[in-house]
């Protein structure tokens, strides 16, 4: 019982009977609405013929309890999801309509997925590049998620049913990523990996952010980047690069941000906060006289990046070989990072970047992957709506 209201008097009109003389004391049943509980009715059975007033003590469930009960009751046992049972190209992806909804552990919440985003790690995992540390097949792919909490584990303290959240559902991208990813109607996620969705962003925008913005932010932390320093971002128009520019400029307070892209995307980079844009098709960035405190290599050119960094500086390397002073970096998903960045997102200083070809509908995930794998996307490729 959540609450018990004070006794309330109700006017009760018994049902009419065609032959009242044959049933002088019939059992009469009537539905009575309880004041303050519009959704709660009680069947009252009395063995008196014409009662005038009834006094009833009734428990009125709180709105939260009613909503939670409704949400829990509406969770199905099976869901729609994309899966693959073998490693390979886009053709191994299958759209299934009867995949088991994942169980929720004590420290997890179950999310009704509204939107999900694709990342290069998704297709590299599907190709089998990390199979030595991967979870067992079959797999529901997907790292980035935005949606609504519909169930919470017994040890969850900071989130509740109905919360709109976002996050990267895999704490480590390559070490035992979840069998049940975000490209499904439901996914189970540890509370510590999530944050409340920024109030000014919709689910599509929120889903585009987690892995990329966590990678941008943590990479700069690992490099020791600080206010007043300069940075060169290689691949500034990509999912991570576009956020690395913004985070370096508006969160860390960079004195100068340079970035590479084709000339057609230079104005886009400047709109993100880049002070200098370099067309990598026309000049070698490493041959320029100016050097930088940090080079953020999002494209796998560590050997060239090492020539563009100041003595004592750092090179953040996301893929490919590592040339000193570069260091290999793999993000660790943390809801705390997202919570720290939320004010910058809500103020508009840092903005999600969505590829103009999206969002792709849920039944076109294979097409979205094919597009992502062309390496021509600007910003993030998002799947929406998921239903």
CSV table of C-alpha atoms in Angstrom, one decimal:
chain,number,residue,atom,x,y,z
A,1,UNK,CA,0.0,0.0,0.0
A,2,UNK,CA,1.4,3.3,-1.0
A,3,UNK,CA,-1.1,5.6,0.7
A,4,UNK,CA,-4.5,5.4,2.4
A,5,UNK,CA,-6.8,8.3,2.0
A,6,UNK,CA,-9.2,9.4,4.7
A,7,UNK,CA,-12.6,7.7,4.8
A,8,UNK,CA,-14.8,9.1,2.1
A,9,UNK,CA,-18.6,8.9,1.7
A,10,UNK,CA,-20.0,7.8,-1.6
A,11,UNK,CA,-23.6,7.9,-2.9
A,12,UNK,CA,-24.2,4.4,-4.1
A,13,UNK,CA,-27.2,3.7,-6.5
A,14,UNK,CA,-27.9,-0.1,-6.6
A,15,UNK,CA,-28.7,-1.7,-9.9
A,16,UNK,CA,-32.3,-2.1,-10.9
A,17,UNK,CA,-34.0,-5.5,-10.7
A,18,UNK,CA,-37.0,-6.6,-12.7
A,19,UNK,CA,-38.4,-8.6,-9.8
A,20,UNK,CA,-37.4,-7.0,-6.5
A,21,UNK,CA,-40.0,-8.9,-4.5
A,22,UNK,CA,-38.4,-12.2,-5.5
A,23,UNK,CA,-35.0,-11.1,-4.2
A,24,UNK,CA,-35.6,-9.0,-1.0
A,25,UNK,CA,-31.9,-9.3,0.0
A,26,UNK,CA,-30.0,-9.8,-3.2
A,27,UNK,CA,-26.2,-9.6,-3.5
A,28,UNK,CA,-25.7,-6.4,-5.4
A,29,UNK,CA,-22.5,-5.5,-7.2
A,30,UNK,CA,-21.6,-1.9,-8.2
A,31,UNK,CA,-18.4,-0.2,-9.5
A,32,UNK,CA,-17.4,2.7,-7.3
A,33,UNK,CA,-14.8,5.3,-8.2
A,34,UNK,CA,-12.5,6.4,-5.5
A,35,UNK,CA,-11.9,10.2,-5.2
A,36,UNK,CA,-8.3,11.0,-6.1
A,37,UNK,CA,-7.8,7.7,-7.8
A,38,UNK,CA,-9.5,8.1,-11.1
A,39,UNK,CA,-8.0,4.8,-12.4
A,40,UNK,CA,-9.1,2.8,-9.4
A,41,UNK,CA,-12.5,1.2,-9.0
A,42,UNK,CA,-13.7,-1.3,-6.5
A,43,UNK,CA,-16.5,-3.8,-6.8
A,44,UNK,CA,-18.6,-3.6,-3.7
A,45,UNK,CA,-20.8,-6.5,-2.8
A,46,UNK,CA,-23.4,-5.9,-0.1
A,47,UNK,CA,-26.2,-8.1,1.1
A,48,UNK,CA,-28.6,-5.2,1.8
A,49,UNK,CA,-31.3,-4.1,-0.5
A,50,UNK,CA,-31.1,-0.3,-0.6
A,51,UNK,CA,-28.0,1.1,1.1
A,52,UNK,CA,-27.9,4.9,1.1
A,53,UNK,CA,-24.3,5.7,1.9
A,54,UNK,CA,-21.2,3.6,2.1
A,55,UNK,CA,-17.9,4.5,3.9
A,56,UNK,CA,-15.0,2.9,2.2
A,57,UNK,CA,-11.3,2.8,3.1
A,58,UNK,CA,-9.3,2.2,-0.1
A,59,UNK,CA,-5.6,2.2,-0.9
A,60,UNK,CA,-4.8,4.6,-3.7
A,61,UNK,CA,-1.6,3.6,-5.6
A,62,UNK,CA,0.7,6.6,-6.3
A,63,UNK,CA,1.0,7.7,-9.9
A,64,UNK,CA,4.6,6.4,-10.0
A,65,UNK,CA,3.5,3.0,-8.8
A,66,UNK,CA,0.7,2.8,-11.4
A,67,UNK,CA,3.0,4.0,-14.2
A,68,UNK,CA,5.8,1.6,-13.2
A,69,UNK,CA,3.3,-1.3,-13.0
A,70,UNK,CA,2.0,-0.5,-16.4
A,71,UNK,CA,5.6,-0.2,-17.9
A,72,UNK,CA,6.6,-3.5,-16.3
A,73,UNK,CA,3.5,-5.2,-17.6
A,74,UNK,CA,4.1,-3.9,-21.1
A,75,UNK,CA,7.6,-5.4,-21.5
A,76,UNK,CA,7.4,-8.3,-23.9
A,77,UNK,CA,9.4,-11.4,-23.7
A,78,UNK,CA,10.6,-11.1,-27.3
A,79,UNK,CA,11.6,-8.1,-29.5
A,80,UNK,CA,12.8,-7.1,-32.9
A,81,UNK,CA,16.5,-6.8,-33.3
A,82,UNK,CA,19.4,-7.0,-35.8
A,83,UNK,CA,21.7,-10.0,-35.3
A,84,UNK,CA,24.6,-11.8,-36.9
A,85,UNK,CA,25.6,-15.4,-36.2
A,86,UNK,CA,28.9,-15.3,-38.1
A,87,UNK,CA,31.5,-12.8,-38.9
A,88,UNK,CA,31.5,-11.1,-42.3
A,89,UNK,CA,30.2,-8.3,-44.5
A,90,UNK,CA,26.9,-6.5,-44.3
A,91,UNK,CA,25.1,-9.6,-45.7
A,92,UNK,CA,25.6,-11.5,-42.4
A,93,UNK,CA,23.2,-9.1,-40.7
A,94,UNK,CA,19.6,-10.4,-40.2
A,95,UNK,CA,16.5,-8.6,-39.1
A,96,UNK,CA,14.8,-10.8,-36.5
A,97,UNK,CA,11.3,-10.4,-35.0
A,98,UNK,CA,11.6,-12.9,-32.1
A,99,UNK,CA,14.8,-12.2,-30.2
A,100,UNK,CA,14.6,-12.6,-26.4
A,101,UNK,CA,14.5,-9.4,-24.4
A,102,UNK,CA,17.7,-9.3,-22.2
A,103,UNK,CA,17.5,-10.0,-18.5
A,104,UNK,CA,18.3,-7.1,-16.2
A,105,UNK,CA,21.1,-7.5,-13.7
A,106,UNK,CA,21.1,-5.9,-10.3
A,107,UNK,CA,23.2,-2.9,-11.4
A,108,UNK,CA,21.5,-2.5,-14.8
A,109,UNK,CA,18.4,-0.8,-16.3
A,110,UNK,CA,16.3,-2.0,-19.2
A,111,UNK,CA,16.0,0.7,-21.9
A,112,UNK,CA,13.2,0.9,-24.5
A,113,UNK,CA,15.4,2.0,-27.3
A,114,UNK,CA,14.3,5.1,-29.2
A,115,UNK,CA,17.4,5.6,-31.4
A,116,UNK,CA,20.9,4.1,-31.8
A,117,UNK,CA,24.0,5.2,-33.7
A,118,UNK,CA,26.6,3.3,-35.7
A,119,UNK,CA,30.4,3.6,-35.2
A,120,UNK,CA,33.4,2.1,-37.1
A,121,UNK,CA,33.9,-0.2,-34.1
A,122,UNK,CA,30.5,-1.8,-35.0
A,123,UNK,CA,31.5,-3.0,-38.4
A,124,UNK,CA,35.0,-3.8,-37.4
A,125,UNK,CA,33.6,-6.1,-34.7
A,126,UNK,CA,31.2,-7.6,-37.2
A,127,UNK,CA,34.1,-8.3,-39.6
A,128,UNK,CA,35.7,-10.3,-36.8
A,129,UNK,CA,38.7,-8.1,-36.1
A,130,UNK,CA,38.2,-8.4,-32.4
A,131,UNK,CA,36.9,-12.0,-32.2
A,132,UNK,CA,39.6,-13.1,-29.7
A,133,UNK,CA,38.0,-10.8,-27.0
A,134,UNK,CA,34.5,-10.7,-28.4
A,135,UNK,CA,31.4,-12.0,-26.7
A,136,UNK,CA,29.9,-15.3,-28.1
A,137,UNK,CA,27.8,-15.3,-31.3
A,138,UNK,CA,25.0,-14.6,-32.1
A,139,UNK,CA,25.3,-10.9,-31.5
A,140,UNK,CA,22.9,-8.0,-31.5
A,141,UNK,CA,25.3,-5.2,-32.5
A,142,UNK,CA,25.3,-1.5,-31.4
A,143,UNK,CA,27.1,0.6,-28.9
A,144,UNK,CA,25.3,4.0,-28.8
A,145,UNK,CA,21.8,4.3,-27.4
A,146,UNK,CA,19.1,6.8,-26.4
A,147,UNK,CA,15.8,5.8,-24.9
A,148,UNK,CA,13.6,5.4,-21.9
A,149,UNK,CA,14.2,3.4,-18.7
A,150,UNK,CA,11.4,0.8,-18.3
A,151,UNK,CA,12.9,-1.4,-15.6
A,152,UNK,CA,15.6,-1.0,-12.9
A,153,UNK,CA,17.8,-3.5,-11.1
A,154,UNK,CA,17.7,-3.8,-7.3
A,155,UNK,CA,21.0,-1.9,-6.9
A,156,UNK,CA,20.2,1.0,-9.2
A,157,UNK,CA,19.9,4.2,-7.2
A,158,UNK,CA,20.2,7.1,-9.6
A,159,UNK,CA,17.8,6.2,-12.3
A,160,UNK,CA,14.1,5.3,-12.3
A,161,UNK,CA,11.5,4.1,-14.7
A,162,UNK,CA,10.5,6.8,-17.2
A,163,UNK,CA,13.9,8.5,-17.2
A,164,UNK,CA,15.2,9.5,-20.7
A,165,UNK,CA,18.8,8.4,-20.9
A,166,UNK,CA,21.7,8.0,-23.3
A,167,UNK,CA,25.1,6.3,-23.3
A,168,UNK,CA,27.6,3.9,-24.7
A,169,UNK,CA,26.4,0.5,-23.5
A,170,UNK,CA,29.9,-1.2,-23.6
A,171,UNK,CA,32.3,-0.2,-20.9
A,172,UNK,CA,35.2,-1.5,-23.0
A,173,UNK,CA,34.8,-1.4,-26.8
A,174,UNK,CA,36.7,-4.6,-27.6
A,175,UNK,CA,36.8,-6.6,-24.4
A,176,UNK,CA,33.6,-8.6,-23.9
A,177,UNK,CA,31.1,-6.2,-25.5
A,178,UNK,CA,27.5,-7.1,-24.8
A,179,UNK,CA,25.8,-9.8,-26.8
A,180,UNK,CA,22.6,-7.7,-26.7
A,181,UNK,CA,23.6,-4.3,-28.2
A,182,UNK,CA,21.5,-1.2,-29.0
A,183,UNK,CA,20.2,-2.2,-32.4
A,184,UNK,CA,17.1,-3.7,-30.8
A,185,UNK,CA,13.9,-2.6,-29.2
A,186,UNK,CA,15.3,-3.2,-25.7
A,187,UNK,CA,18.8,-3.3,-24.3
A,188,UNK,CA,20.1,-3.8,-20.7
A,189,UNK,CA,22.8,-1.4,-19.5
A,190,UNK,CA,24.8,-0.8,-16.3
A,191,UNK,CA,23.6,2.4,-14.6
A,192,UNK,CA,27.2,3.7,-14.4
A,193,UNK,CA,27.4,3.9,-18.2
A,194,UNK,CA,24.4,6.2,-18.6
A,195,UNK,CA,23.4,9.8,-18.1
A,196,UNK,CA,20.1,11.6,-18.4
A,197,UNK,CA,19.5,12.9,-21.9
A,198,UNK,CA,20.3,16.6,-22.3
A,199,UNK,CA,16.9,18.4,-22.2
A,200,UNK,CA,17.5,20.3,-25.4
A,201,UNK,CA,18.3,17.3,-27.5
A,202,UNK,CA,16.0,14.8,-29.1
A,203,UNK,CA,16.7,11.0,-29.1
A,204,UNK,CA,18.3,11.1,-32.5
A,205,UNK,CA,20.8,13.8,-31.5
A,206,UNK,CA,21.5,12.2,-28.1
A,207,UNK,CA,22.1,8.7,-29.7
A,208,UNK,CA,24.7,10.2,-32.0
A,209,UNK,CA,26.9,11.3,-29.1
A,210,UNK,CA,28.1,8.8,-26.5
A,211,UNK,CA,30.9,6.8,-27.9
A,212,UNK,CA,32.3,9.6,-30.1
A,213,UNK,CA,32.1,12.4,-27.5
A,214,UNK,CA,33.5,10.1,-24.7
A,215,UNK,CA,36.4,9.2,-27.1
A,216,UNK,CA,37.1,12.8,-27.9
A,217,UNK,CA,36.9,13.9,-24.2
A,218,UNK,CA,38.9,11.0,-22.7
A,219,UNK,CA,41.5,11.2,-25.4
A,220,UNK,CA,42.2,14.8,-24.6
A,221,UNK,CA,42.3,14.0,-20.9
A,222,UNK,CA,44.9,11.2,-21.5
A,223,UNK,CA,47.0,13.5,-23.6
A,224,UNK,CA,47.1,16.0,-20.8
A,225,UNK,CA,45.5,18.7,-22.9
A,226,UNK,CA,44.8,21.9,-21.0
A,227,UNK,CA,43.5,25.5,-21.5
A,228,UNK,CA,45.7,27.6,-23.7
A,229,UNK,CA,47.3,24.8,-25.7
A,230,UNK,CA,47.0,24.1,-29.4
A,231,UNK,CA,45.7,21.0,-31.2
A,232,UNK,CA,45.6,19.6,-34.7
A,233,UNK,CA,42.6,17.2,-35.4
A,234,UNK,CA,43.1,14.7,-38.2
A,235,UNK,CA,39.8,13.8,-39.8
A,236,UNK,CA,37.9,16.8,-38.4
A,237,UNK,CA,34.7,16.1,-40.3
A,238,UNK,CA,34.2,12.6,-38.9
A,239,UNK,CA,32.2,11.4,-35.9
A,240,UNK,CA,35.0,11.7,-33.3
A,241,UNK,CA,36.9,14.5,-35.1
A,242,UNK,CA,34.0,16.9,-35.2
A,243,UNK,CA,33.5,16.4,-31.5
A,244,UNK,CA,37.2,16.6,-30.7
A,245,UNK,CA,37.3,20.1,-32.3
A,246,UNK,CA,34.3,21.3,-30.2
A,247,UNK,CA,35.4,19.7,-26.9
A,248,UNK,CA,39.0,21.0,-27.3
A,249,UNK,CA,37.7,24.5,-28.1
A,250,UNK,CA,34.7,24.9,-25.8
A,251,UNK,CA,35.3,22.5,-22.9
A,252,UNK,CA,39.2,22.6,-22.5
A,253,UNK,CA,39.7,26.2,-23.8
A,254,UNK,CA,42.2,25.5,-26.6
A,255,UNK,CA,44.1,28.5,-27.8
A,256,UNK,CA,44.1,27.3,-31.4
A,257,UNK,CA,42.4,24.4,-33.2
A,258,UNK,CA,43.5,23.2,-36.6
A,259,UNK,CA,41.8,20.4,-38.5
A,260,UNK,CA,42.1,18.4,-41.7
A,261,UNK,CA,39.4,17.7,-44.3
A,262,UNK,CA,38.6,18.2,-47.9
A,263,UNK,CA,38.2,21.8,-48.9
A,264,UNK,CA,34.4,21.3,-49.3
A,265,UNK,CA,34.1,20.8,-45.6
A,266,UNK,CA,36.2,23.7,-44.4
A,267,UNK,CA,33.3,26.0,-43.6
A,268,UNK,CA,31.8,23.2,-41.6
A,269,UNK,CA,34.9,22.8,-39.6
A,270,UNK,CA,35.1,26.5,-38.9
A,271,UNK,CA,31.5,26.4,-37.7
A,272,UNK,CA,32.6,23.9,-35.1
A,273,UNK,CA,35.4,26.1,-33.8
A,274,UNK,CA,38.4,25.3,-36.0
A,275,UNK,CA,40.7,28.3,-36.4
A,276,UNK,CA,42.7,26.7,-39.2
A,277,UNK,CA,41.5,24.2,-41.9
A,278,UNK,CA,43.9,22.2,-44.0
A,279,UNK,CA,43.0,20.4,-47.2
A,280,UNK,CA,44.8,17.1,-46.9
A,281,UNK,CA,44.3,16.4,-50.6
A,282,UNK,CA,46.5,19.5,-51.5
A,283,UNK,CA,49.1,19.7,-48.8
A,284,UNK,CA,50.9,17.6,-46.2
A,285,UNK,CA,50.0,18.9,-42.8
A,286,UNK,CA,53.2,17.5,-41.3
A,287,UNK,CA,55.3,19.8,-43.6
A,288,UNK,CA,53.8,22.9,-42.3
A,289,UNK,CA,56.1,24.9,-40.0
A,290,UNK,CA,53.6,25.3,-37.2
A,291,UNK,CA,53.6,22.5,-34.6
A,292,UNK,CA,51.0,21.6,-32.0
A,293,UNK,CA,50.8,20.6,-28.3
A,294,UNK,CA,48.5,17.7,-29.2
A,295,UNK,CA,47.7,16.0,-32.4
A,296,UNK,CA,44.4,14.0,-32.3
A,297,UNK,CA,44.7,11.3,-34.9
A,298,UNK,CA,41.3,10.0,-35.8
A,299,UNK,CA,42.3,8.5,-39.2
A,300,UNK,CA,45.3,6.3,-38.5
A,301,UNK,CA,48.3,8.4,-39.6
A,302,UNK,CA,50.4,8.2,-36.5
A,303,UNK,CA,53.8,8.4,-38.4
A,304,UNK,CA,52.8,11.7,-40.0
A,305,UNK,CA,51.1,13.0,-36.9
A,306,UNK,CA,54.4,12.6,-35.0
A,307,UNK,CA,56.0,15.1,-37.3
A,308,UNK,CA,53.4,17.7,-36.5
A,309,UNK,CA,53.6,17.7,-32.7
A,310,UNK,CA,55.8,20.0,-30.6
A,311,UNK,CA,58.6,18.5,-28.6
A,312,UNK,CA,57.1,17.1,-25.4
A,313,UNK,CA,53.7,17.0,-26.9
A,314,UNK,CA,51.3,14.0,-27.4
A,315,UNK,CA,49.6,12.2,-30.3
A,316,UNK,CA,46.3,10.5,-29.5
A,317,UNK,CA,46.1,7.4,-31.8
A,318,UNK,CA,42.7,5.7,-32.4
A,319,UNK,CA,43.7,3.2,-35.0
A,320,UNK,CA,46.7,1.9,-37.0
A,321,UNK,CA,50.4,1.7,-36.0
A,322,UNK,CA,51.7,3.9,-33.2
A,323,UNK,CA,54.7,6.1,-33.7
A,324,UNK,CA,56.2,7.9,-30.6
A,325,UNK,CA,55.2,10.1,-29.0
A,326,UNK,CA,51.9,8.7,-30.0
A,327,UNK,CA,49.9,6.5,-27.7
A,328,UNK,CA,47.2,3.9,-28.3
A,329,UNK,CA,43.8,5.0,-26.9
A,330,UNK,CA,40.7,3.0,-26.4
A,331,UNK,CA,37.8,4.7,-24.6
A,332,UNK,CA,36.3,3.5,-21.4
A,333,UNK,CA,32.6,4.3,-21.3
A,334,UNK,CA,31.6,6.3,-18.3
A,335,UNK,CA,28.3,8.0,-17.5
A,336,UNK,CA,30.3,10.5,-15.5
A,337,UNK,CA,31.9,11.9,-18.7
A,338,UNK,CA,28.4,12.4,-20.2
A,339,UNK,CA,27.2,14.1,-17.0
A,340,UNK,CA,30.2,16.5,-17.1
A,341,UNK,CA,29.6,17.3,-20.8
A,342,UNK,CA,25.8,17.7,-20.5
A,343,UNK,CA,26.0,21.5,-19.5
A,344,UNK,CA,28.0,22.2,-22.7
A,345,UNK,CA,25.5,20.3,-24.8
A,346,UNK,CA,22.5,22.0,-23.1
A,347,UNK,CA,24.1,25.5,-23.6
A,348,UNK,CA,24.7,24.7,-27.3
A,349,UNK,CA,28.4,25.2,-27.0
A,350,UNK,CA,28.9,21.6,-28.1
A,351,UNK,CA,26.5,20.3,-30.8
A,352,UNK,CA,25.8,16.8,-32.1
A,353,UNK,CA,26.7,16.4,-35.8
A,354,UNK,CA,24.3,14.2,-37.8
A,355,UNK,CA,25.1,12.9,-41.3
A,356,UNK,CA,22.5,14.4,-43.7
A,357,UNK,CA,21.6,11.0,-45.2
A,358,UNK,CA,20.1,9.9,-41.9
A,359,UNK,CA,18.4,9.0,-39.8
A,360,UNK,CA,18.0,5.5,-41.3
A,361,UNK,CA,14.8,3.6,-40.4
A,362,UNK,CA,15.2,0.5,-38.2
A,363,UNK,CA,14.6,-1.9,-41.1
A,364,UNK,CA,17.4,-0.3,-43.1
A,365,UNK,CA,20.3,-0.9,-40.7
A,366,UNK,CA,22.1,-2.9,-43.4
A,367,UNK,CA,22.0,0.0,-45.7
A,368,UNK,CA,23.2,2.4,-43.0
A,369,UNK,CA,26.2,0.1,-42.4
A,370,UNK,CA,27.0,0.0,-46.1
A,371,UNK,CA,27.0,3.8,-46.2
A,372,UNK,CA,29.1,4.1,-43.0
A,373,UNK,CA,31.7,1.7,-44.5
A,374,UNK,CA,32.2,4.0,-47.5
A,375,UNK,CA,34.0,6.5,-45.1
A,376,UNK,CA,32.1,9.3,-46.6
A,377,UNK,CA,29.8,10.1,-43.7
A,378,UNK,CA,29.9,13.6,-42.2
A,379,UNK,CA,29.1,13.3,-38.5
A,380,UNK,CA,27.1,10.4,-37.1
A,381,UNK,CA,24.9,7.8,-38.8
A,382,UNK,CA,21.8,7.3,-36.6
A,383,UNK,CA,19.0,4.7,-36.7
A,384,UNK,CA,15.5,6.0,-35.9
A,385,UNK,CA,12.8,5.2,-35.0
A,386,UNK,CA,13.5,1.8,-33.5
A,387,UNK,CA,10.1,0.0,-33.3
